[in-house]
Coordinates of C-alpha atoms and ligand atoms in Angstrom, one line a residue:
X252 CA -49.8 -124.3 -168.4
X253 CA -50.0 -127.6 -169.8
X254 CA -51.6 -128.4 -172.8
X255 CA -55.3 -129.8 -172.3
X256 CA -55.4 -133.1 -173.0
X257 CA -58.8 -133.5 -175.0
X258 CA -58.6 -137.5 -175.3
X259 CA -58.4 -137.6 -171.3
X260 CA -62.1 -136.6 -171.4
X261 CA -63.1 -139.3 -173.8
X262 CA -64.2 -142.8 -172.5
X263 CA -63.8 -144.1 -176.0
X264 CA -62.0 -143.5 -179.2
X265 CA -64.1 -142.3 -181.6
X266 CA -66.2 -144.4 -183.4
X267 CA -64.9 -147.0 -181.5
X268 CA -67.8 -145.3 -179.1
X269 CA -70.4 -146.4 -181.6
X270 CA -72.7 -149.2 -180.4
X271 CA -71.8 -152.6 -181.7
X272 CA -73.8 -154.1 -184.8
X273 CA -75.5 -156.6 -182.6
X274 CA -76.3 -153.9 -180.3
X275 CA -77.7 -151.6 -183.0
X276 CA -79.6 -154.0 -184.4
X277 CA -81.3 -154.8 -181.1
X278 CA -81.9 -151.3 -179.9
X279 CA -83.5 -150.4 -183.3
X280 CA -85.7 -153.7 -183.5
X281 CA -88.6 -152.4 -181.7
X282 CA -89.1 -149.3 -184.4
X283 CA -88.3 -151.4 -187.3
X284 CA -91.2 -150.9 -189.7
X285 CA -92.8 -148.1 -187.4
X286 CA -95.1 -145.8 -189.9
X287 CA -92.9 -143.2 -188.9
X288 CA -89.5 -144.8 -190.3
X289 CA -91.7 -145.7 -193.6
X290 CA -92.7 -143.1 -196.8
X291 CA -93.5 -143.9 -200.6
X292 CA -90.5 -141.2 -201.0
X293 CA -88.1 -143.1 -198.6
X294 CA -85.5 -144.9 -200.7
X295 CA -82.6 -146.1 -198.3
X296 CA -84.1 -146.1 -194.7
X297 CA -83.2 -147.7 -191.5
X298 CA -83.8 -151.2 -192.8
X299 CA -80.5 -151.9 -194.9
X300 CA -77.6 -150.9 -192.4
X301 CA -76.7 -148.1 -195.1
X302 CA -74.4 -145.0 -194.4
X303 CA -77.2 -142.5 -194.8
X304 CA -80.8 -142.1 -195.6
X305 CA -82.0 -141.5 -199.0
X306 CA -85.4 -139.7 -199.8
X307 CA -86.2 -138.8 -203.2
X308 CA -87.6 -135.0 -203.5
X309 CA -88.5 -135.7 -207.5
X310 CA -87.1 -134.8 -210.6
X311 CA -84.7 -137.4 -210.5
X312 CA -83.4 -136.0 -207.2
X313 CA -82.8 -137.3 -203.5
X314 CA -81.6 -136.3 -200.4
X315 CA -79.0 -138.1 -198.8
X316 CA -78.7 -137.6 -194.9
X317 CA -76.7 -138.8 -191.9
X318 CA -75.4 -137.6 -188.6
X319 CA -72.4 -138.5 -186.7
X320 CA -71.2 -137.3 -183.7
X321 CA -68.2 -138.5 -181.1
X322 CA -66.1 -137.7 -178.2
X323 CA -62.3 -137.1 -179.1
X324 CA -59.9 -139.0 -181.1
X325 CA -56.8 -136.9 -180.6
X326 CA -55.8 -134.3 -178.4
X327 CA -55.7 -131.2 -180.7
X328 CA -59.3 -129.4 -180.8
X329 CA -58.5 -128.1 -184.1
X330 CA -57.7 -131.8 -185.0
X331 CA -61.1 -133.2 -183.9
X332 CA -63.3 -130.8 -185.2
X333 CA -61.5 -131.1 -189.1
X334 CA -61.7 -135.1 -188.2
X335 CA -65.2 -135.1 -186.8
X336 CA -66.0 -133.1 -190.1
X337 CA -64.6 -135.4 -192.8
X338 CA -66.1 -138.2 -190.9
X339 CA -69.5 -136.9 -190.6
X340 CA -69.5 -136.0 -194.8
X341 CA -67.9 -139.6 -195.5
X342 CA -71.5 -141.1 -195.2
X343 CA -72.5 -139.1 -197.9
X344 CA -69.7 -139.6 -199.9
X345 CA -70.1 -142.8 -199.6
X346 CA -73.3 -143.3 -201.1
X347 CA -72.5 -140.9 -204.3
X348 CA -74.0 -137.7 -203.0
X349 CA -72.6 -134.3 -202.9
X350 CA -72.6 -132.4 -199.7
X351 CA -75.1 -129.0 -199.4
X352 CA -75.9 -128.8 -195.7
X353 CA -74.5 -129.4 -192.1
X354 CA -75.9 -128.6 -189.0
X355 CA -73.5 -129.1 -185.8
X356 CA -73.7 -130.3 -182.5
X357 CA -71.7 -129.6 -179.5
X358 CA -71.4 -130.9 -175.9
X359 CA -69.2 -129.5 -173.4
X360 CA -68.1 -129.9 -169.8
X361 CA -68.2 -126.2 -169.0
X362 CA -67.0 -126.9 -165.7
X363 CA -63.8 -128.7 -167.0
X364 CA -63.0 -126.9 -170.4
X365 CA -62.4 -123.8 -171.5
X366 CA -65.1 -122.5 -174.1
X367 CA -62.3 -121.5 -176.0
X368 CA -61.0 -124.8 -176.7
X369 CA -65.0 -125.7 -177.8
X370 CA -64.3 -122.7 -180.0
X371 CA -61.1 -124.5 -181.8
X372 CA -62.8 -127.6 -182.5
X373 CA -65.6 -125.9 -184.0
X374 CA -63.0 -123.8 -185.8
X375 CA -61.6 -126.9 -187.3
X376 CA -65.2 -128.5 -188.5
X377 CA -65.6 -125.3 -190.1
X378 CA -62.3 -125.8 -191.9
X379 CA -63.4 -129.0 -193.1
X380 CA -66.8 -127.9 -194.3
X381 CA -65.5 -124.9 -196.2
X382 CA -63.1 -127.6 -198.4
X383 CA -66.0 -129.6 -198.8
X384 CA -68.2 -126.8 -200.1
X385 CA -71.1 -127.8 -197.4
X386 CA -72.9 -124.8 -195.9
X387 CA -73.2 -125.0 -191.9
X388 CA -76.7 -123.8 -191.4
X389 CA -77.2 -124.1 -187.6
X390 CA -76.6 -126.8 -185.1
X391 CA -77.3 -127.1 -181.1
X392 CA -75.0 -127.4 -178.1
X393 CA -75.5 -128.4 -174.6
X394 CA -73.4 -128.6 -171.2
X395 CA -72.6 -132.4 -171.2
X396 CA -70.2 -134.6 -169.1
X397 CA -68.1 -135.4 -172.0
X398 CA -67.3 -133.5 -174.8
X399 CA -68.8 -134.5 -178.0
X400 CA -68.9 -133.0 -181.5
X401 CA -70.1 -133.6 -185.1
X402 CA -72.8 -132.9 -187.7
X403 CA -75.9 -133.9 -189.2
X404 CA -75.1 -133.6 -192.8
X405 CA -77.9 -133.4 -196.0
X406 CA -76.4 -134.1 -199.3
X407 CA -78.1 -134.3 -203.0
X408 CA -77.5 -137.1 -205.8
X409 CA -79.5 -138.2 -208.5
X410 CA -82.0 -140.6 -207.5
X411 CA -80.3 -142.9 -210.2
X412 CA -76.8 -142.4 -209.1
X413 CA -76.9 -143.4 -205.4
X414 CA -74.5 -146.2 -204.4
X415 CA -75.7 -148.3 -201.5
X416 CA -73.7 -151.1 -199.9
X417 CA -76.5 -153.8 -201.8
X418 CA -75.5 -153.8 -205.2
X419 CA -72.1 -155.7 -205.4
X420 CA -71.7 -159.0 -207.3
X421 CA -69.7 -162.0 -206.9
X422 CA -66.4 -160.9 -209.1
X423 CA -66.4 -157.6 -208.0
X424 CA -62.7 -156.2 -206.9
X425 CA -63.0 -154.4 -203.6
X426 CA -61.0 -151.1 -203.2
X427 CA -60.3 -149.4 -199.9
X428 CA -59.1 -145.9 -199.8
X429 CA -57.4 -145.3 -197.0
X430 CA -55.2 -147.3 -194.7
X431 CA -56.4 -149.3 -191.5
X432 CA -55.1 -148.7 -188.1
X433 CA -56.6 -145.6 -186.9
X434 CA -58.5 -147.7 -184.0
X435 CA -55.1 -148.9 -182.4
X436 CA -53.3 -145.3 -182.7
X437 CA -56.2 -143.3 -181.2
X438 CA -55.8 -145.9 -178.5
X439 CA -52.1 -145.2 -178.0
X440 CA -52.8 -141.5 -178.2
X441 CA -54.9 -141.7 -175.2
X442 CA -52.6 -144.0 -173.3
X443 CA -49.8 -141.1 -174.3
X444 CA -47.9 -144.1 -176.2
X445 CA -47.9 -142.9 -179.8
X446 CA -44.9 -141.7 -181.5
X447 CA -45.6 -138.0 -183.1
X448 CA -44.9 -139.3 -186.6
X449 CA -47.4 -142.2 -185.9
X450 CA -50.2 -139.8 -185.0
X451 CA -49.3 -136.9 -187.8
X452 CA -49.9 -139.5 -190.1
X453 CA -53.3 -141.2 -188.4
X454 CA -54.5 -137.2 -188.1
X455 CA -54.0 -136.8 -192.1
X456 CA -55.7 -139.8 -192.9
X457 CA -58.6 -139.0 -190.6
X458 CA -59.1 -135.8 -191.8
X459 CA -58.7 -136.2 -195.2
X460 CA -62.2 -136.1 -197.5
X461 CA -63.4 -139.0 -199.2
X462 CA -64.5 -136.3 -201.6
X463 CA -62.9 -137.5 -204.8
X464 CA -63.4 -141.3 -203.6
X465 CA -67.2 -140.5 -203.7
X466 CA -67.5 -138.5 -207.0
X467 CA -65.7 -141.0 -208.8
X468 CA -68.1 -144.0 -207.9
X469 CA -70.4 -143.1 -210.5
X470 CA -67.6 -142.3 -213.3
X471 CA -66.7 -145.9 -212.7
X472 CA -69.6 -147.9 -212.3
X473 CA -69.1 -149.0 -208.7
X474 CA -72.0 -151.5 -207.9
X475 CA -71.2 -150.8 -203.9
X476 CA -69.8 -149.0 -201.7
X477 CA -69.5 -148.1 -197.3
X478 CA -68.0 -146.1 -195.5
X479 CA -65.2 -148.4 -192.8
X480 CA -65.7 -146.7 -189.4
X481 CA -66.8 -148.0 -186.0
X482 CA -67.5 -151.7 -186.9
X483 CA -64.0 -152.2 -188.7
X484 CA -63.2 -153.2 -192.1
X485 CA -64.4 -156.6 -191.5
X486 CA -68.1 -155.3 -189.9
X487 CA -68.8 -153.1 -192.8
X488 CA -67.7 -155.4 -195.6
X489 CA -70.1 -158.0 -194.0
X490 CA -72.8 -155.6 -194.2
X491 CA -72.2 -155.2 -197.5
X492 CA -71.8 -159.1 -198.1
X493 CA -75.5 -160.1 -196.5
X494 CA -77.0 -156.8 -198.2
X495 CA -75.4 -157.8 -201.2
X496 CA -75.9 -161.6 -201.2
X497 CA -72.0 -162.3 -201.7
X498 CA -69.1 -163.7 -199.8
X499 CA -65.7 -161.8 -199.8
X500 CA -61.8 -163.1 -200.1
X501 CA -59.2 -160.8 -198.9
X502 CA -55.7 -160.6 -199.4
X503 CA -54.0 -159.8 -196.0
X504 CA -50.8 -158.6 -197.6
X505 CA -52.5 -156.1 -199.7
X506 CA -54.4 -154.2 -197.1
X507 CA -52.7 -150.9 -196.3
X508 CA -52.0 -150.4 -192.5
X509 CA -50.2 -146.8 -191.5
X510 CA -47.0 -147.7 -190.5
X511 CA -46.3 -148.0 -186.3
X512 CA -49.9 -149.2 -186.3
X513 CA -48.9 -153.3 -185.3
X514 CA -46.2 -152.3 -183.1
X515 CA -48.6 -150.4 -181.1
X516 CA -50.8 -153.2 -181.2
X517 CA -48.4 -155.3 -180.1
X518 CA -48.2 -153.0 -177.1
X519 CA -51.4 -153.6 -176.6
X520 CA -53.0 -150.5 -178.0
X521 CA -56.8 -152.2 -178.8
X522 CA -59.8 -150.2 -178.3
X523 CA -62.8 -151.6 -176.5
X524 CA -65.0 -151.0 -179.4
X525 CA -62.7 -153.2 -181.5
X526 CA -62.4 -155.6 -179.0
X527 CA -66.5 -156.1 -179.6
X528 CA -66.2 -156.0 -182.9
X529 CA -63.9 -158.8 -183.1
X530 CA -66.2 -160.9 -181.2
X531 CA -69.1 -160.2 -183.5
X532 CA -67.0 -160.9 -186.8
X533 CA -65.1 -163.7 -185.7
X534 CA -67.2 -166.5 -186.7
X535 CA -67.5 -165.2 -190.2
X536 CA -63.9 -165.0 -190.9
X537 CA -62.2 -168.0 -192.2
X538 CA -58.5 -167.9 -192.3
X539 CA -54.8 -169.5 -190.5
X540 CA -53.6 -166.1 -190.2
X541 CA -52.3 -165.0 -187.0
X542 CA -54.3 -163.1 -184.7
X543 CA -53.2 -159.6 -185.3
X544 CA -54.6 -159.8 -189.3
X545 CA -58.0 -160.5 -187.5
X546 CA -57.2 -157.4 -185.3
X547 CA -56.6 -155.1 -187.8
X548 CA -59.7 -156.3 -189.8
X549 CA -61.8 -155.8 -186.7
X550 CA -60.2 -152.5 -186.0
X551 CA -62.5 -149.5 -185.1
X552 CA -61.7 -147.0 -188.0
X553 CA -62.5 -143.2 -187.2
X554 CA -63.3 -141.4 -190.5
X555 CA -61.8 -144.4 -192.5
X556 CA -61.7 -144.7 -196.2
X557 CA -64.6 -145.8 -198.8
X558 CA -64.7 -149.8 -199.3
X559 CA -66.0 -149.8 -202.6
X560 CA -66.8 -152.7 -205.2
X561 CA -66.3 -152.4 -209.1
X562 CA -66.5 -154.7 -212.0
X563 CA -63.4 -156.2 -212.4
X564 CA -62.1 -154.5 -215.5
X565 CA -62.8 -151.1 -214.2
X566 CA -61.2 -151.4 -210.5
X567 CA -57.9 -150.5 -211.6
X568 CA -58.9 -147.1 -213.0
X569 CA -60.5 -146.1 -210.4
X570 CA -58.2 -146.9 -207.7
X571 CA -55.6 -145.2 -210.0
X572 CA -58.0 -142.1 -209.8
X573 CA -59.0 -141.7 -206.2
X574 CA -55.4 -143.3 -205.0
X575 CA -56.8 -146.6 -203.5
X576 CA -55.7 -150.2 -202.5
X577 CA -57.0 -153.1 -204.0
X578 CA -57.5 -155.6 -201.6
X579 CA -59.7 -158.9 -202.7
X580 CA -62.7 -159.8 -204.5
X581 CA -66.3 -160.7 -203.9
X582 CA -67.1 -164.5 -204.1
X583 CA -70.6 -166.4 -204.6
X584 CA -69.9 -167.9 -200.7
X585 CA -70.8 -165.8 -197.8
X586 CA -68.5 -164.5 -195.1
X587 CA -64.8 -163.4 -195.7
X588 CA -62.2 -165.6 -196.6
X589 CA -58.9 -164.4 -195.2
X590 CA -55.5 -165.5 -196.7
Ligands
CO871 CO1 -70.6 -145.1 -192.9

């Protein structure tokens, strides 16, 4: 019996199956401002493209909530479950919140894949939630054409300690806490061309919690933060730039990339979602660098790192505390200058 290759059942790779920024904006257009999306206690809602919603519950505390589900990014059920857990929680960490509870969601093609495989996926999810100290309180499962898994998560934060993507200032330094290349590698996994050691590194990166990167935000006075997922570094950085009214200067030599990813990109491992990303960000990036640099910046990440803006004098201490890389700084222009 051959091992089940989960990625065979997935049309897109992880967060690369997310709708594009302009598609999302069109889709949400008709419900923007709807009474159901407004409330006096709502601090961060649908309007800002932030990682999670924030709702004040009084006494200086806020609920921080997000949901993230996706199709298989790797072939191992347990690893996929771990990655789905880390990815869902990442939106809470990106806002400076501490995870509290989670609801699990599973869609499963019952005629094509055994339920035992789904149990392995969930075991991976539980492993991550336990590590994060997040209690799984329930969930929902359906029979569906593609295996799909993830969580709706709720965290809690001091209301004055929530970090959005809108507070960055010109001169702030940008720190990235995980290397890029994940979309390229997961696409290569799906095609069966990714070397084992590269896969192992990518799984390690995707399944790593952004917990420390999140809890250190307030300690070091971060002005803005987001996690890098389906829109790629460039897409999420541009969201931060437009929400904060700043531009960004990125030093490409300092951007961390998983070893082996560039070679796989040259071999054509390039996700559909990343192509859409590149189309939507190209006009906002000024650069003389070869196309591969732009592609890496547009590469759709699954469970990527936090992208954090901090005052220049505090950035090095944050980077040291969380094991991050300084990749550039913010300016008073607009768009991204990549050199
Ligand atoms: Co996010």
